[in-house]
């Protein structure tokens, strides 16, 4: 079997017909990712939900998303065109048998082996196989090619970095579902900048909210006029400053006038201090923040918590943070979420408190103190989201590699993970505060219009639930 050394990685070369004998073979190895499936769907137009819809696929005979069958065929073509025989090969025919499904995280070794030669026509017959990490043959077949007769050596092409970014499909589905529930009355706290005001009107136009603006009226009208934003017809409660706006919003929430709170241009601490100080808005739970995120590299949305409120939570506080995230997962349609308790490593280390907390949380789940989810930890980030990493490290878990909830050790690590996913990983996100008597939408100046709308939609789903099930 021909292999490539480091020096040969810069070039691509072929093997001419006369150099090849029966039994000669070559291979490539590839681990399937969610992005591979999405890109193949985009190129081929095959949007079968078995390949793209995790919820649908979970209830099929394959129990999850699988690769398109012809993805394996493309890997065979890659071996023929780049390795054996290589450049100059003319593809004449190919048979394929699809013997087993290929799941995200499977590593395929794709091999072609010369099984027959026709010197007169310079034709080769090659046996083709794709074998997964468990030595299961998932695809077999036979290729018929005309082999090159002249040596070709060319610089290896650099492929462009192509990404599938989360489109509007899932957002549109979320907005349509939430809007059908009826708009919730929202106290918008001190929206004294153009971005906050625009977000309010966008959410109102989408049928998600009925806003009440709480702010110094003269300042609010000046901001709207300067930005060309029409807020005529939107109720305004005139207050002296941002502190007074937060206090009035909490008062409206406490007496049931509004079902949601939405942060405007004031600081998060200012709004949350007023909420925490109100016994009428508190529950037995610790208040925490949840990001609902979707990234091109992962096949399903997931919840990241807590990256905005609790700086260094205790074990007891982490238990509440986890319970809040489980409740949110149920609200957005995940019946039995898989919760990964994150740490730097997947083993328990007495010198790393995050691993001890993770172990305790898992035992609390075993004993029924935390319910409604499958819980495992400690898990390093890669072990929580990557089936390939789980397999390599030999982790046996119902959660590892397919987490729906990621509970971080502290705010600093969570905030860094969230921002990295957003700004480097192309993640779409929405955020909501859990653990109070009503949902609270926290927005950032850097949030996109889509993030603000999605946050309102998730808050409305929660508000609708709270109408019948008080937290």
XYZ file of C-alpha atoms in Angstrom:
471
model
C 0.000 0.000 0.000
C 1.379 3.392 -0.987
C 1.628 5.985 1.738
C 2.614 9.651 1.653
C 5.492 11.115 3.631
C 5.567 14.736 4.757
C 7.572 15.891 1.733
C 4.959 14.537 -0.660
C 2.065 16.379 0.974
C 2.863 19.491 -1.060
C 2.328 17.691 -4.376
C -0.129 15.287 -5.935
C 1.218 12.497 -8.156
C -0.180 9.519 -10.002
C 0.820 5.918 -10.657
C 0.752 4.995 -14.334
C -0.735 1.753 -15.647
C 2.611 -0.017 -16.080
C 3.522 0.643 -12.437
C 0.428 -1.058 -11.097
C 0.004 -4.743 -10.331
C -2.910 -6.773 -9.071
C -3.116 -6.357 -5.318
C -1.761 -2.800 -5.236
C -3.908 -0.622 -2.996
C -4.186 2.809 -1.436
C -6.469 4.460 1.111
C -7.629 7.672 2.680
C -9.157 8.125 6.132
C -11.903 10.583 7.009
C -13.981 11.250 10.139
C -17.527 12.328 9.300
C -18.681 15.654 10.752
C -22.029 17.422 10.740
C -20.516 19.984 8.370
C -19.639 17.222 5.889
C -23.281 16.166 5.753
C -24.534 19.744 5.417
C -22.062 20.563 2.639
C -22.917 17.386 0.746
C -26.614 18.265 1.034
C -25.941 21.802 -0.205
C -24.000 20.545 -3.226
C -26.297 17.659 -4.127
C -29.632 19.191 -3.187
C -30.484 16.044 -1.220
C -32.164 17.467 1.880
C -33.671 14.193 3.083
C -34.460 14.785 6.793
C -32.672 11.515 7.618
C -29.460 13.447 6.970
C -30.329 16.911 8.261
C -33.129 16.788 10.845
C -31.836 15.372 14.145
C -35.289 15.202 15.739
C -36.747 13.261 12.823
C -33.688 11.033 12.459
C -33.739 10.082 16.145
C -37.001 8.198 15.586
C -35.928 6.269 12.486
C -34.435 2.792 12.323
C -30.953 4.376 12.345
C -31.577 6.280 15.628
C -29.871 9.446 14.441
C -28.513 11.459 11.553
C -26.550 9.441 8.993
C -24.449 10.388 5.996
C -25.770 10.313 2.456
C -24.837 6.981 0.864
C -23.081 8.738 -2.004
C -20.803 10.549 0.437
C -18.937 7.232 0.623
C -18.972 7.084 -3.163
C -17.332 10.503 -3.225
C -14.575 9.228 -0.918
C -13.890 6.352 -3.334
C -13.679 8.878 -6.152
C -11.181 10.886 -4.094
C -8.870 7.871 -3.734
C -9.061 7.112 -7.466
C -8.475 10.692 -8.485
C -5.729 11.624 -6.050
C -3.980 8.439 -4.879
C -4.425 5.356 -7.045
C -4.182 5.605 -9.966
C -4.334 9.384 -9.330
C -4.382 12.365 -11.734
C -5.172 11.418 -15.292
C -7.558 8.616 -14.306
C -10.713 8.358 -16.394
C -13.687 7.000 -14.466
C -15.768 4.569 -16.557
C -18.062 2.890 -14.081
C -18.772 2.206 -10.437
C -20.923 -0.249 -8.514
C -21.774 0.304 -4.855
C -23.452 -1.660 -2.098
C -24.478 0.230 1.034
C -24.125 -2.247 3.875
C -24.326 -0.179 7.078
C -25.130 3.419 8.074
C -22.428 6.017 8.653
C -23.002 8.262 11.690
C -21.434 11.554 12.665
C -18.095 10.800 14.335
C -17.493 7.568 12.383
C -14.039 7.295 10.855
C -14.020 5.686 7.423
C -10.987 4.101 5.827
C -11.670 4.098 2.080
C -9.512 1.658 0.114
C -9.217 0.801 -3.575
C -7.353 -2.366 -4.624
C -6.365 -3.383 -8.147
C -8.224 -6.614 -8.935
C -7.817 -6.862 -12.735
C -5.656 -5.310 -15.501
C -6.305 -4.923 -19.240
C -2.947 -3.987 -20.786
C -4.411 -3.508 -24.255
C -6.893 -0.837 -23.172
C -4.927 0.338 -20.105
C -8.009 -0.383 -18.030
C -8.123 -1.340 -14.381
C -10.792 -2.940 -12.240
C -10.520 -1.960 -8.575
C -12.254 -3.379 -5.534
C -13.542 -0.535 -3.347
C -14.413 -0.558 0.349
C -15.283 1.906 3.098
C -14.626 0.411 6.537
C -15.486 2.175 9.800
C -13.556 2.331 13.074
C -15.157 -0.909 14.245
C -13.896 -2.795 11.167
C -17.437 -2.908 9.768
C -17.595 -2.595 5.990
C -20.202 0.068 5.330
C -19.773 0.315 1.543
C -18.321 -2.067 -1.017
C -18.177 -1.940 -4.776
C -16.078 -2.100 -7.898
C -14.658 0.667 -10.082
C -13.710 0.485 -13.768
C -11.178 3.096 -14.909
C -8.714 3.926 -17.644
C -5.388 4.398 -15.923
C -3.000 7.214 -16.845
C 0.003 6.345 -18.992
C 2.050 9.481 -18.340
C 3.482 10.524 -15.012
C 1.833 13.605 -13.515
C 3.190 15.601 -10.583
C 1.387 18.805 -9.663
C 1.310 21.126 -6.626
C -1.453 20.036 -4.308
C -4.418 22.404 -4.527
C -5.417 24.337 -1.407
C -9.109 23.925 -0.832
C -11.171 26.954 0.187
C -12.491 27.119 3.733
C -16.218 26.572 3.249
C -18.702 26.878 6.089
C -22.385 26.309 6.374
C -23.675 29.000 8.711
C -26.931 28.472 10.587
C -29.569 29.788 8.225
C -32.878 31.398 8.931
C -34.756 28.099 8.710
C -34.559 27.144 12.366
C -35.072 30.761 13.443
C -38.121 31.099 11.195
C -39.543 27.862 12.600
C -38.983 29.105 16.158
C -40.540 32.503 15.427
C -43.573 30.989 13.729
C -44.150 28.589 16.609
C -43.762 31.297 19.244
C -45.848 33.892 17.406
C -48.740 31.444 17.267
C -48.950 31.557 21.064
C -50.046 35.201 21.213
C -47.818 38.144 22.017
C -46.703 38.670 25.624
C -46.777 42.055 27.316
C -43.189 43.097 27.972
C -41.642 45.785 30.124
C -38.679 47.059 28.106
C -36.282 48.587 30.599
C -34.538 51.822 29.575
C -34.247 51.215 25.783
C -32.406 54.483 25.263
C -30.401 53.627 22.180
C -31.333 52.985 18.575
C -30.394 49.295 18.701
C -32.663 48.559 21.665
C -35.577 50.445 20.155
C -35.176 48.710 16.791
C -35.156 45.312 18.502
C -38.377 46.160 20.319
C -40.162 47.146 17.116
C -38.823 44.072 15.281
C -40.166 41.749 17.982
C -43.472 43.606 18.017
C -43.769 43.310 14.225
C -43.017 39.576 14.483
C -46.010 39.149 16.793
C -43.890 38.178 19.791
C -44.374 41.081 22.215
C -46.614 43.951 23.220
C -44.023 46.400 24.596
C -44.252 48.969 27.339
C -41.227 51.285 27.181
C -39.960 52.361 30.598
C -37.465 55.228 30.379
C -37.049 58.992 30.654
C -39.592 60.040 28.011
C -37.728 63.053 26.639
C -34.523 61.032 26.230
C -36.414 58.172 24.595
C -38.159 60.440 22.090
C -34.870 62.134 21.247
C -33.180 58.813 20.548
C -36.094 57.700 18.374
C -36.110 60.966 16.411
C -32.359 60.901 15.836
C -32.539 57.331 14.526
C -35.686 57.862 12.475
C -37.594 55.275 14.517
C -41.349 55.676 14.879
C -42.474 54.679 18.361
C -45.871 56.303 18.061
C -48.534 54.126 19.583
C -46.106 52.277 21.860
C -46.936 52.925 25.555
C -44.249 54.821 27.460
C -43.848 55.002 31.227
C -41.872 58.122 32.045
C -39.258 57.661 34.800
C -36.320 59.728 35.940
C -33.412 57.402 35.153
C -32.325 53.802 34.542
C -32.539 52.814 38.237
C -36.116 54.016 38.354
C -36.833 52.175 35.098
C -35.624 48.896 36.576
C -37.665 49.427 39.742
C -40.832 50.255 37.799
C -40.397 47.239 35.489
C -40.081 44.953 38.499
C -43.213 46.519 39.996
C -45.166 45.825 36.789
C -43.880 42.258 36.760
C -44.768 41.708 40.411
C -48.383 42.867 39.963
C -48.857 40.777 36.814
C -49.105 43.644 34.324
C -46.290 42.201 32.214
C -45.218 38.619 31.444
C -41.625 39.373 30.402
C -38.819 41.755 31.201
C -36.468 42.890 28.448
C -33.192 44.693 29.052
C -32.563 47.878 27.126
C -29.402 49.996 27.303
C -28.840 49.837 31.055
C -26.276 47.509 32.647
C -27.281 43.920 33.339
C -26.331 44.259 37.012
C -28.695 47.193 37.395
C -31.701 45.280 36.105
C -30.893 42.001 37.827
C -30.283 43.692 41.188
C -33.834 45.023 41.079
C -35.187 41.573 40.153
C -33.252 39.781 42.892
C -34.391 42.337 45.477
C -38.065 41.631 44.746
C -39.498 38.719 46.804
C -42.471 38.594 44.429
C -40.182 37.661 41.495
C -38.009 35.141 43.307
C -38.471 31.389 43.352
C -36.678 28.739 45.381
C -34.241 28.417 42.459
C -31.025 30.285 41.872
C -31.431 32.738 38.974
C -29.242 31.845 35.988
C -28.757 32.621 32.319
C -29.032 30.201 29.409
C -27.726 30.631 25.888
C -29.492 28.566 23.246
C -26.896 28.132 20.521
C -26.626 26.540 17.100
C -23.327 26.137 15.275
C -22.437 24.675 11.864
C -20.194 22.070 13.469
C -22.912 20.490 15.628
C -26.058 18.728 14.430
C -28.512 20.191 16.958
C -29.119 23.329 19.031
C -27.736 23.204 22.566
C -27.939 25.178 25.810
C -24.834 26.747 27.374
C -25.134 27.836 31.009
C -24.240 29.961 32.973
C -22.203 32.523 31.064
C -23.769 35.777 32.245
C -24.927 35.893 35.878
C -23.294 33.490 38.349
C -19.590 34.242 38.599
C -18.348 31.274 40.643
C -21.326 29.079 41.499
C -21.263 26.634 44.386
C -22.367 23.029 44.015
C -25.846 23.898 45.267
C -26.049 26.801 42.834
C -24.845 24.619 39.956
C -27.643 22.195 40.734
C -30.171 25.009 40.287
C -28.425 26.237 37.143
C -28.743 22.716 35.749
C -32.403 22.442 36.761
C -33.131 25.748 35.036
C -31.449 24.566 31.842
C -33.401 21.296 31.919
C -36.659 23.253 32.246
C -35.697 25.388 29.249
C -34.797 22.303 27.217
C -38.229 20.830 27.952
C -39.875 24.111 26.933
C -38.165 24.192 23.547
C -39.102 20.595 22.836
C -36.252 18.386 24.100
C -38.073 15.761 26.151
C -35.013 14.119 27.729
C -32.021 16.424 27.318
C -28.484 15.131 27.683
C -26.602 17.356 30.123
C -22.807 17.442 30.139
C -21.077 18.893 33.209
C -17.937 20.456 31.766
C -14.435 20.532 33.201
C -10.953 20.570 31.726
C -10.709 16.774 31.915
C -13.072 13.825 31.922
C -11.649 12.209 35.038
C -12.179 13.168 38.667
C -9.222 15.079 40.087
C -9.240 16.163 43.761
C -7.191 19.227 42.811
C -9.793 20.377 40.256
C -13.008 21.387 42.060
C -15.019 21.441 38.824
C -14.529 17.682 38.440
C -15.701 17.054 42.018
C -18.801 19.203 41.484
C -19.508 17.307 38.259
C -19.336 13.970 40.026
C -21.629 15.214 42.791
C -24.172 16.552 40.295
C -24.232 13.178 38.541
C -24.885 11.406 41.830
C -27.636 13.925 42.618
C -29.219 13.002 39.301
C -28.891 9.306 40.149
C -30.707 9.916 43.426
C -33.507 11.954 41.861
C -32.416 15.299 43.285
C -32.047 16.511 39.706
C -34.580 15.061 37.280
C -35.758 15.311 33.706
C -32.414 14.748 31.994
C -29.532 12.353 31.462
C -26.542 13.812 33.306
C -22.859 12.943 32.953
C -19.581 14.515 33.950
C -16.971 15.577 34.291
C -16.585 15.838 30.530
C -14.074 17.963 28.677
C -15.627 20.087 25.947
C -14.497 17.792 23.134
C -15.901 14.746 24.898
C -19.242 16.485 25.337
C -19.760 17.322 21.664
C -17.514 15.079 19.550
C -18.396 11.410 18.967
C -14.914 10.906 17.527
C -13.264 12.208 20.716
C -15.530 9.970 22.792
C -14.535 6.928 20.769
C -10.816 7.714 20.867
C -10.873 8.142 24.654
C -13.027 5.065 25.207
C -15.767 6.906 27.080
C -19.008 4.983 27.536
C -21.823 7.447 28.114
C -25.377 8.277 27.034
C -24.420 11.965 27.075
C -20.862 12.227 25.742
C -20.595 13.343 22.133
C -24.255 14.367 21.880
C -24.941 16.840 24.680
C -27.983 19.115 24.612
C -26.895 21.075 27.702
C -23.367 22.247 28.518
C -22.978 23.342 32.142
C -19.741 25.295 32.522
C -17.660 25.533 35.730
C -17.937 29.318 36.084
C -18.941 32.513 34.311
C -15.484 33.253 32.907
C -15.138 29.921 31.134
C -18.742 30.020 29.961
C -18.511 33.536 28.601
C -15.327 32.724 26.702
C -16.837 29.563 25.224
C -19.988 31.426 24.170
C -18.086 34.305 22.544
C -15.692 31.936 20.768
C -18.617 29.953 19.377
C -20.309 33.152 18.191
C -17.374 35.039 16.714
C -15.112 32.214 15.523
C -17.532 29.310 15.208
C -20.339 31.117 13.409
C -22.875 30.163 16.070
C -26.337 31.683 16.185
C -27.566 32.283 19.713
C -30.416 33.461 21.892
C -30.406 34.141 25.619
C -32.862 34.152 28.487
C -32.737 34.366 32.283
C -34.307 31.461 34.162
C -35.176 30.928 37.824
C -37.387 34.001 38.332
C -41.176 34.149 38.237
C -41.024 35.341 34.637
C -38.520 35.122 31.780
C -36.011 37.950 31.361
C -34.419 38.789 28.027
C -30.855 40.055 28.371
C -29.373 41.550 25.242
C -25.893 42.797 24.435
C -24.862 45.703 22.238
C -23.067 43.166 20.037
C -26.162 40.994 19.540
C -27.572 40.706 16.033
C -31.191 41.364 15.098
C -31.665 37.600 14.724
C -30.314 36.971 18.238
C -32.676 39.536 19.739
C -35.682 38.100 17.917
C -34.781 34.524 18.846
C -34.344 35.564 22.485
C -37.824 37.087 22.516
C -39.247 33.948 20.908
C -37.736 31.676 23.551
C -38.911 33.996 26.328
C -42.431 33.901 24.856
C -42.363 30.087 24.847
C -41.463 30.202 28.534
C -44.111 32.818 29.300
C -46.719 30.652 27.608
C -45.669 27.721 29.783
C -45.727 29.855 32.918
C -49.344 30.816 32.189
C -50.349 27.294 33.249
C -47.294 26.126 35.246
C -46.076 28.835 37.606
C -42.336 28.498 38.345
